[in-house]
Amino acid sequence: MIKSLLSLTHSLWFIIAGIFGVGFVIAFHELGHFLVAKLFGMRVQKFSIGFGPNIIHKKIGQTEFSISAIPLGGHNDFSSPEGKEHDEFSLIARPYYQKLLVIVGGITFNIILAYMIFTLLFMAGMPSSPMLPDNSLPIISKIEPNSSAEKAGLQVGDTILAINGQAINNKTKQLLETIQSLPDQEATLLVERQNKSETAIITFGSREHSGKILGVMGAYFTPTALLGKPILEAIREGVSLTNKYLVNTFYALKQIISSCDTSNLLGPIRIFAATSKGAEQGIKIFLLFLAIISINLAILNLVPLPILDGGQILFYTIEAIVSRPIPDRVREYIFIGTWIGFILLTIYLTGQDIMRLAGHYLQPIVKFFGL
């Protein structure tokens, strides 16, 4: 009983860490909006993180700061005091470029946070993680069914030494780049299996990514940790890895929107579960998760929906073109409609999360009711 209680308490701490980790990323995003607005001397009536009961509530200067119990979402209130007309200190009265910079400030801060975290991780030593395929050994750890690797007779534990006579030299990044350059082409692999060298003929598959056709083999490689790097090299690697994640996340979101396929989208439960699991695996993996979440939040906010930064950018751009504000009633209806759609999507993704995480246990119940 005591052992179970300790295990539950242990897990609870990591869940709390995951929740506060996501909350920190959101708070950093909102801080970007806040600081840029203050830089231009704008009024910020409220800086709020989360929803539900207030945990912290304090007014400093003109701004009321609050942190609520559930750190999902956040906002800055740039409106004028109730009953007063918009004056020179309000966001709505400012030039278009200032509005744009304030809105973009949140996205920029999320990218800066990712740069900082990845640089720190490269300085301290990047952890072993399947989320970093370039930081792997060319040793096969998993093979997808019906993939090129399986058809070529490759096995888990095989070490790929060369492709078409080109030595890999224990660098998975070089291996992946070579595979990607050979879509739908046949190649000869030199493989080490049980301390013996063997040759395998493989025909790579292909997939579209970032507008390019890339070769794939359907195999995963053994992740490995990296030693710490000098600060300048760490900065260079951190910026490069962040940029790579930004491009990949952008095209992944584009693919999801164009195909209307939500199967790869994470709902709130899986986001918290993944972040909590990252916290359990150590501070480095936890920071890695936060950097990836920060990048995803930055890209997601580019979507032109009124409840996201991209929607606000669209509104202010339209107003700048037509030289007049969009009527408040129109804004309100669009905003409410978008929120309803967003809530329905969140409910759907939450149900999808529950089925993925607990579907094995729920399946008998679903069958019983004939659903």
CSV table of C-alpha atoms in Angstrom, one decimal:
chain,number,residue,atom,x,y,z
A,1,MET,CA,0.0,0.0,0.0
A,2,ILE,CA,2.8,2.4,1.0
A,3,LYS,CA,4.8,1.5,-2.1
A,4,SER,CA,1.7,2.2,-4.3
A,5,LEU,CA,1.2,5.5,-2.6
A,6,LEU,CA,4.8,6.5,-3.1
A,7,SER,CA,4.6,5.5,-6.8
A,8,LEU,CA,1.4,7.6,-7.2
A,9,THR,CA,3.0,10.6,-5.5
A,10,HIS,CA,6.1,10.2,-7.6
A,11,SER,CA,4.0,10.2,-10.8
A,12,LEU,CA,1.9,13.1,-9.6
A,13,TRP,CA,5.0,15.3,-9.3
A,14,PHE,CA,6.0,14.6,-12.9
A,15,ILE,CA,2.4,15.3,-14.0
A,16,ILE,CA,2.6,18.7,-12.2
A,17,ALA,CA,6.0,19.3,-13.8
A,18,GLY,CA,4.5,18.6,-17.2
A,19,ILE,CA,1.6,21.0,-16.6
A,20,PHE,CA,3.9,23.8,-15.4
A,21,GLY,CA,6.3,23.1,-18.3
A,22,VAL,CA,3.5,23.7,-20.8
A,23,GLY,CA,2.4,26.7,-18.8
A,24,PHE,CA,5.9,28.2,-18.9
A,25,VAL,CA,6.1,27.9,-22.7
A,26,ILE,CA,2.7,29.7,-23.0
A,27,ALA,CA,3.8,32.4,-20.4
A,28,PHE,CA,7.0,33.0,-22.4
A,29,HIS,CA,4.8,33.5,-25.6
A,30,GLU,CA,2.6,36.0,-23.8
A,31,LEU,CA,5.7,37.7,-22.4
A,32,GLY,CA,6.8,38.4,-26.0
A,33,HIS,CA,3.5,40.3,-26.7
A,34,PHE,CA,3.8,42.1,-23.3
A,35,LEU,CA,7.4,43.3,-23.7
A,36,VAL,CA,7.0,44.5,-27.3
A,37,ALA,CA,3.8,46.4,-26.3
A,38,LYS,CA,5.7,48.0,-23.4
A,39,LEU,CA,8.6,48.9,-25.7
A,40,PHE,CA,6.2,51.0,-27.7
A,41,GLY,CA,4.7,52.5,-24.6
A,42,MET,CA,1.3,50.8,-24.9
A,43,ARG,CA,-1.1,50.1,-22.1
A,44,VAL,CA,-1.5,46.5,-21.0
A,45,GLN,CA,-4.4,46.2,-18.6
A,46,LYS,CA,-4.0,42.5,-17.9
A,47,PHE,CA,-1.4,39.8,-18.3
A,48,SER,CA,-3.1,36.4,-17.7
A,49,ILE,CA,-1.9,32.8,-18.0
A,50,GLY,CA,-4.4,29.9,-17.9
A,51,PHE,CA,-8.0,29.7,-16.9
A,52,GLY,CA,-10.0,28.6,-13.8
A,53,PRO,CA,-9.5,29.9,-10.3
A,54,ASN,CA,-6.7,32.4,-9.8
A,55,ILE,CA,-3.6,31.1,-8.0
A,56,ILE,CA,-1.7,34.4,-8.2
A,57,HIS,CA,-3.3,37.8,-8.6
A,58,LYS,CA,-1.4,41.1,-8.3
A,59,LYS,CA,-1.5,44.5,-9.9
A,60,ILE,CA,1.8,46.1,-10.7
A,61,GLY,CA,1.6,49.6,-12.2
A,62,GLN,CA,-1.1,49.7,-14.9
A,63,THR,CA,-1.1,45.9,-15.4
A,64,GLU,CA,-3.0,43.2,-13.4
A,65,PHE,CA,-1.0,40.0,-13.5
A,66,SER,CA,-2.7,36.7,-12.9
A,67,ILE,CA,-1.9,32.9,-13.1
A,68,SER,CA,-4.9,30.5,-13.0
A,69,ALA,CA,-5.1,26.9,-12.0
A,70,ILE,CA,-5.1,25.4,-15.5
A,71,PRO,CA,-2.2,26.8,-17.6
A,72,LEU,CA,-3.8,26.2,-21.0
A,73,GLY,CA,-3.8,29.4,-22.9
A,74,GLY,CA,-3.1,33.0,-22.0
A,75,HIS,CA,-3.7,36.6,-23.1
A,76,ASN,CA,-2.7,40.2,-22.8
A,77,ASP,CA,-5.6,42.8,-22.5
A,78,PHE,CA,-4.6,45.8,-24.6
A,79,SER,CA,-8.1,47.4,-24.4
A,80,SER,CA,-8.8,50.9,-23.0
A,81,PRO,CA,-10.3,51.2,-19.5
A,82,GLU,CA,-14.0,50.6,-19.4
A,83,GLY,CA,-16.0,53.6,-20.5
A,84,LYS,CA,-13.1,55.4,-22.1
A,85,GLU,CA,-12.3,56.0,-25.7
A,86,HIS,CA,-9.2,54.5,-27.3
A,87,ASP,CA,-6.3,56.9,-26.7
A,88,GLU,CA,-2.7,57.0,-27.8
A,89,PHE,CA,-1.7,54.3,-25.3
A,90,SER,CA,-4.1,51.6,-26.7
A,91,LEU,CA,-3.0,49.0,-29.2
A,92,ILE,CA,-5.9,49.7,-31.5
A,93,ALA,CA,-4.9,53.4,-32.0
A,94,ARG,CA,-1.3,52.5,-33.0
A,95,PRO,CA,0.1,52.3,-36.5
A,96,TYR,CA,-0.1,49.0,-38.4
A,97,TYR,CA,3.6,48.1,-38.0
A,98,GLN,CA,3.4,48.4,-34.2
A,99,LYS,CA,0.3,46.2,-34.0
A,100,LEU,CA,2.1,43.7,-36.3
A,101,LEU,CA,5.3,43.7,-34.1
A,102,VAL,CA,3.3,43.2,-30.9
A,103,ILE,CA,1.4,40.2,-32.3
A,104,VAL,CA,4.6,38.7,-33.9
A,105,GLY,CA,6.4,39.2,-30.5
A,106,GLY,CA,4.8,36.1,-29.0
A,107,ILE,CA,5.8,33.9,-31.9
A,108,THR,CA,9.3,35.3,-31.9
A,109,PHE,CA,9.7,34.6,-28.2
A,110,ASN,CA,8.7,31.0,-28.7
A,111,ILE,CA,11.4,30.6,-31.4
A,112,ILE,CA,14.0,32.4,-29.2
A,113,LEU,CA,13.1,30.0,-26.3
A,114,ALA,CA,13.8,27.0,-28.6
A,115,TYR,CA,17.1,28.6,-29.7
A,116,MET,CA,18.1,29.0,-26.1
A,117,ILE,CA,17.1,25.5,-25.0
A,118,PHE,CA,18.7,23.7,-27.9
A,119,THR,CA,21.9,25.8,-27.4
A,120,LEU,CA,21.9,24.9,-23.7
A,121,LEU,CA,21.4,21.2,-24.5
A,122,PHE,CA,24.3,21.2,-27.0
A,123,MET,CA,26.5,22.9,-24.4
A,124,ALA,CA,25.6,20.4,-21.7
A,125,GLY,CA,25.5,17.4,-24.0
A,126,MET,CA,22.4,16.5,-26.1
A,127,PRO,CA,20.5,13.5,-24.6
A,128,SER,CA,19.8,10.2,-26.3
A,129,SER,CA,16.3,10.5,-27.9
A,130,PRO,CA,14.4,9.1,-30.9
A,131,MET,CA,13.2,12.7,-31.4
A,132,LEU,CA,16.7,13.5,-32.7
A,133,PRO,CA,17.3,11.0,-35.6
A,134,ASP,CA,20.5,12.8,-36.7
A,135,ASN,CA,22.0,12.0,-33.3
A,136,SER,CA,21.9,8.3,-33.7
A,137,LEU,CA,24.2,5.4,-34.6
A,138,PRO,CA,23.6,3.6,-37.9
A,139,ILE,CA,22.4,0.5,-36.0
A,140,ILE,CA,18.8,-0.5,-36.9
A,141,SER,CA,16.5,-0.5,-33.8
A,142,LYS,CA,13.2,-0.9,-35.5
A,143,ILE,CA,11.8,-1.9,-38.9
A,144,GLU,CA,8.4,-0.9,-40.2
A,145,PRO,CA,6.3,-3.7,-41.7
A,146,ASN,CA,6.2,-4.0,-45.5
A,147,SER,CA,9.0,-1.3,-45.7
A,148,SER,CA,12.0,-1.3,-48.1
A,149,ALA,CA,14.2,-2.4,-45.2
A,150,GLU,CA,12.0,-5.4,-44.4
A,151,LYS,CA,11.8,-6.4,-48.1
A,152,ALA,CA,15.6,-6.2,-48.4
A,153,GLY,CA,16.0,-8.7,-45.5
A,154,LEU,CA,17.5,-6.2,-43.0
A,155,GLN,CA,17.2,-7.0,-39.3
A,156,VAL,CA,17.1,-5.2,-36.0
A,157,GLY,CA,20.7,-4.9,-34.8
A,158,ASP,CA,22.2,-4.6,-38.3
A,159,THR,CA,24.8,-1.8,-38.6
A,160,ILE,CA,24.9,-0.1,-42.0
A,161,LEU,CA,28.5,0.4,-43.0
A,162,ALA,CA,28.2,1.8,-46.5
A,163,ILE,CA,25.7,2.6,-49.3
A,164,ASN,CA,26.8,2.0,-52.9
A,165,GLY,CA,30.4,1.8,-51.7
A,166,GLN,CA,30.2,5.1,-49.8
A,167,ALA,CA,31.3,4.6,-46.2
A,168,ILE,CA,29.0,5.9,-43.5
A,169,ASN,CA,31.7,6.2,-40.8
A,170,ASN,CA,29.2,5.8,-38.0
A,171,LYS,CA,27.3,9.0,-38.9
A,172,THR,CA,23.6,8.6,-39.1
A,173,LYS,CA,23.1,12.1,-40.5
A,174,GLN,CA,25.3,11.2,-43.5
A,175,LEU,CA,23.3,7.9,-43.9
A,176,LEU,CA,19.9,9.7,-43.8
A,177,GLU,CA,21.1,12.3,-46.3
A,178,THR,CA,22.3,9.5,-48.7
A,179,ILE,CA,19.0,7.6,-48.4
A,180,GLN,CA,17.0,10.8,-49.0
A,181,SER,CA,18.9,11.4,-52.2
A,182,LEU,CA,17.9,8.1,-53.7
A,183,PRO,CA,14.0,8.0,-53.8
A,184,ASP,CA,12.7,4.9,-55.6
A,185,GLN,CA,16.2,3.8,-56.5
A,186,GLU,CA,18.0,0.6,-56.0
A,187,ALA,CA,21.2,0.6,-53.8
A,188,THR,CA,23.7,-1.9,-52.4
A,189,LEU,CA,24.2,-1.8,-48.6
A,190,LEU,CA,27.2,-3.1,-46.7
A,191,VAL,CA,25.8,-4.4,-43.4
A,192,GLU,CA,27.5,-5.8,-40.3
A,193,ARG,CA,25.5,-8.5,-38.7
A,194,GLN,CA,26.8,-10.6,-35.7
A,195,ASN,CA,30.3,-9.4,-36.4
A,196,LYS,CA,30.1,-10.5,-40.1
A,197,SER,CA,29.9,-8.3,-43.2
A,198,GLU,CA,27.0,-8.9,-45.6
A,199,THR,CA,25.6,-7.3,-48.7
A,200,ALA,CA,21.9,-6.4,-49.2
A,201,ILE,CA,20.2,-5.0,-52.2
A,202,ILE,CA,17.5,-2.5,-51.4
A,203,THR,CA,15.0,-0.4,-53.4
A,204,PHE,CA,14.2,2.7,-51.4
A,205,GLY,CA,10.7,4.0,-51.1
A,206,SER,CA,9.8,7.7,-51.4
A,207,ARG,CA,7.7,10.4,-49.7
A,208,GLU,CA,7.1,14.1,-50.2
A,209,HIS,CA,8.5,16.5,-47.7
A,210,SER,CA,8.9,20.3,-47.9
A,211,GLY,CA,8.0,20.2,-51.6
A,212,LYS,CA,10.7,17.6,-52.4
A,213,ILE,CA,10.6,13.8,-53.0
A,214,LEU,CA,12.9,12.1,-50.5
A,215,GLY,CA,14.0,8.5,-50.3
A,216,VAL,CA,13.0,6.4,-47.3
A,217,MET,CA,13.8,2.9,-46.1
A,218,GLY,CA,11.4,2.4,-43.2
A,219,ALA,CA,13.9,1.8,-40.5
A,220,TYR,CA,14.7,3.5,-37.2
A,221,PHE,CA,18.2,3.9,-35.8
A,222,THR,CA,19.6,3.6,-32.3
A,223,PRO,CA,19.7,7.0,-30.6
A,224,THR,CA,22.8,8.1,-28.8
A,225,ALA,CA,23.8,11.0,-26.5
A,226,LEU,CA,26.3,13.7,-27.6
A,227,LEU,CA,29.1,15.2,-25.6
A,228,GLY,CA,28.9,18.9,-24.7
A,229,LYS,CA,30.2,21.4,-27.3
A,230,PRO,CA,32.0,24.8,-27.0
A,231,ILE,CA,29.6,27.7,-26.7
A,232,LEU,CA,30.0,29.0,-30.3
A,233,GLU,CA,29.5,25.6,-31.8
A,234,ALA,CA,26.6,24.9,-29.5
A,235,ILE,CA,24.9,28.2,-30.6
A,236,ARG,CA,25.5,27.2,-34.3
A,237,GLU,CA,24.1,23.7,-33.7
A,238,GLY,CA,21.2,25.0,-31.6
A,239,VAL,CA,20.1,27.5,-34.3
A,240,SER,CA,20.4,24.9,-37.0
A,241,LEU,CA,18.3,22.3,-35.1
A,242,THR,CA,15.7,24.9,-34.2
A,243,ASN,CA,15.4,26.0,-37.9
A,244,LYS,CA,15.1,22.4,-39.0
A,245,TYR,CA,12.3,21.7,-36.5
A,246,LEU,CA,10.5,25.0,-37.6
A,247,VAL,CA,10.6,23.9,-41.3
A,248,ASN,CA,9.5,20.3,-40.5
A,249,THR,CA,6.7,21.5,-38.2
A,250,PHE,CA,5.4,24.0,-40.7
A,251,TYR,CA,5.2,21.4,-43.5
A,252,ALA,CA,3.6,18.9,-41.1
A,253,LEU,CA,0.9,21.4,-40.2
A,254,LYS,CA,0.4,22.3,-43.9
A,255,GLN,CA,-0.1,18.6,-44.6
A,256,ILE,CA,-2.6,18.2,-41.8
A,257,ILE,CA,-4.6,21.2,-43.0
A,258,SER,CA,-4.5,20.2,-46.7
A,259,SER,CA,-5.5,16.5,-45.9
A,260,CYS,CA,-7.9,17.3,-43.0
A,261,ASP,CA,-6.2,14.4,-41.2
A,262,THR,CA,-6.1,14.9,-37.4
A,263,SER,CA,-4.6,11.4,-36.6
A,264,ASN,CA,-1.2,12.9,-36.0
A,265,LEU,CA,-2.5,15.8,-33.9
A,266,LEU,CA,-1.9,15.7,-30.1
A,267,GLY,CA,-4.8,16.7,-27.8
A,268,PRO,CA,-4.2,18.3,-24.4
A,269,ILE,CA,-4.0,14.9,-22.6
A,270,ARG,CA,-1.3,13.5,-24.8
A,271,ILE,CA,0.6,16.8,-24.7
A,272,PHE,CA,0.6,16.7,-20.9
A,273,ALA,CA,1.3,13.0,-20.9
A,274,ALA,CA,4.3,13.4,-23.2
A,275,THR,CA,5.7,16.3,-21.3
A,276,SER,CA,5.3,14.5,-17.9
A,277,LYS,CA,7.0,11.5,-19.4
A,278,GLY,CA,9.8,13.7,-20.5
A,279,ALA,CA,10.2,15.1,-17.0
A,280,GLU,CA,10.4,11.6,-15.7
A,281,GLN,CA,13.3,10.8,-18.1
A,282,GLY,CA,15.4,13.7,-16.8
A,283,ILE,CA,15.9,17.4,-17.1
A,284,LYS,CA,17.5,17.2,-20.5
A,285,ILE,CA,14.6,15.3,-22.1
A,286,PHE,CA,12.1,17.5,-20.3
A,287,LEU,CA,13.8,20.6,-21.8
A,288,LEU,CA,13.9,18.9,-25.2
A,289,PHE,CA,10.1,18.5,-25.0
A,290,LEU,CA,9.6,22.1,-24.0
A,291,ALA,CA,11.7,23.3,-27.0
A,292,ILE,CA,9.6,21.2,-29.4
A,293,ILE,CA,6.3,22.4,-27.8
A,294,SER,CA,7.6,26.0,-28.1
A,295,ILE,CA,8.3,25.5,-31.8
A,296,ASN,CA,4.9,23.9,-32.3
A,297,LEU,CA,3.2,26.8,-30.5
A,298,ALA,CA,5.0,29.3,-32.7
A,299,ILE,CA,4.0,27.6,-35.9
A,300,LEU,CA,0.4,26.9,-34.7
A,301,ASN,CA,-0.1,30.6,-34.0
A,302,LEU,CA,0.6,31.4,-37.7
A,303,VAL,CA,-2.7,29.8,-38.6
A,304,PRO,CA,-5.1,32.7,-39.6
A,305,LEU,CA,-7.8,32.0,-37.0
A,306,PRO,CA,-9.1,34.9,-34.9
A,307,ILE,CA,-8.2,33.2,-31.6
A,308,LEU,CA,-4.6,32.8,-32.7
A,309,ASP,CA,-1.9,35.4,-33.6
A,310,GLY,CA,-2.2,34.7,-37.3
A,311,GLY,CA,-5.9,35.7,-37.1
A,312,GLN,CA,-5.1,39.0,-35.4
A,313,ILE,CA,-2.4,39.7,-38.1
A,314,LEU,CA,-5.0,39.0,-40.8
A,315,PHE,CA,-7.5,41.4,-39.1
A,316,TYR,CA,-5.0,44.2,-38.7
A,317,THR,CA,-3.8,43.7,-42.3
A,318,ILE,CA,-7.3,43.9,-43.7
A,319,GLU,CA,-7.9,47.1,-41.6
A,320,ALA,CA,-4.7,48.6,-42.9
A,321,ILE,CA,-5.7,47.9,-46.6
A,322,VAL,CA,-9.3,49.2,-46.3
A,323,SER,CA,-8.2,52.1,-44.0
A,324,ARG,CA,-11.0,51.4,-41.5
A,325,PRO,CA,-11.5,49.0,-38.5
A,326,ILE,CA,-13.5,45.8,-38.9
A,327,PRO,CA,-16.9,46.4,-37.1
A,328,ASP,CA,-16.8,45.1,-33.5
A,329,ARG,CA,-20.0,43.0,-34.1
A,330,VAL,CA,-18.3,41.2,-37.1
A,331,ARG,CA,-15.2,40.6,-35.0
A,332,GLU,CA,-17.3,39.2,-32.2
A,333,TYR,CA,-19.3,36.8,-34.4
A,334,ILE,CA,-16.1,35.5,-36.1
A,335,PHE,CA,-14.4,35.1,-32.8
A,336,ILE,CA,-17.3,33.2,-31.2
A,337,GLY,CA,-17.6,30.9,-34.2
A,338,THR,CA,-13.9,30.2,-34.1
A,339,TRP,CA,-13.9,29.5,-30.4
A,340,ILE,CA,-16.8,27.0,-30.8
A,341,GLY,CA,-14.9,25.2,-33.6
A,342,PHE,CA,-11.7,25.2,-31.5
A,343,ILE,CA,-13.6,23.8,-28.4
A,344,LEU,CA,-15.2,21.1,-30.6
A,345,LEU,CA,-11.8,20.2,-32.0
A,346,THR,CA,-10.3,20.1,-28.5
A,347,ILE,CA,-13.1,17.7,-27.4
A,348,TYR,CA,-12.5,15.5,-30.4
A,349,LEU,CA,-8.8,15.4,-29.9
A,350,THR,CA,-9.3,14.7,-26.2
A,351,GLY,CA,-11.5,11.7,-27.1
A,352,GLN,CA,-8.8,10.6,-29.6
A,353,ASP,CA,-6.2,10.9,-26.9
A,354,ILE,CA,-8.3,8.8,-24.4
A,355,MET,CA,-8.8,6.1,-27.0
A,356,ARG,CA,-5.1,5.9,-27.8
A,357,LEU,CA,-4.0,5.9,-24.2
A,358,ALA,CA,-6.7,3.7,-22.8
A,359,GLY,CA,-8.4,2.2,-25.8
A,360,HIS,CA,-7.3,-1.3,-24.8
A,361,TYR,CA,-9.3,-1.0,-21.6
A,362,LEU,CA,-12.3,0.8,-23.2
A,363,GLN,CA,-12.7,-1.6,-26.1
A,364,PRO,CA,-14.8,-4.2,-24.2
A,365,ILE,CA,-17.2,-1.4,-23.1
A,366,VAL,CA,-17.5,0.0,-26.6
A,367,LYS,CA,-18.3,-3.5,-27.9
A,368,PHE,CA,-20.8,-4.1,-25.1
A,369,PHE,CA,-22.8,-1.1,-26.2
A,370,GLY,CA,-22.4,-1.9,-29.8
A,371,LEU,CA,-20.7,1.4,-30.6
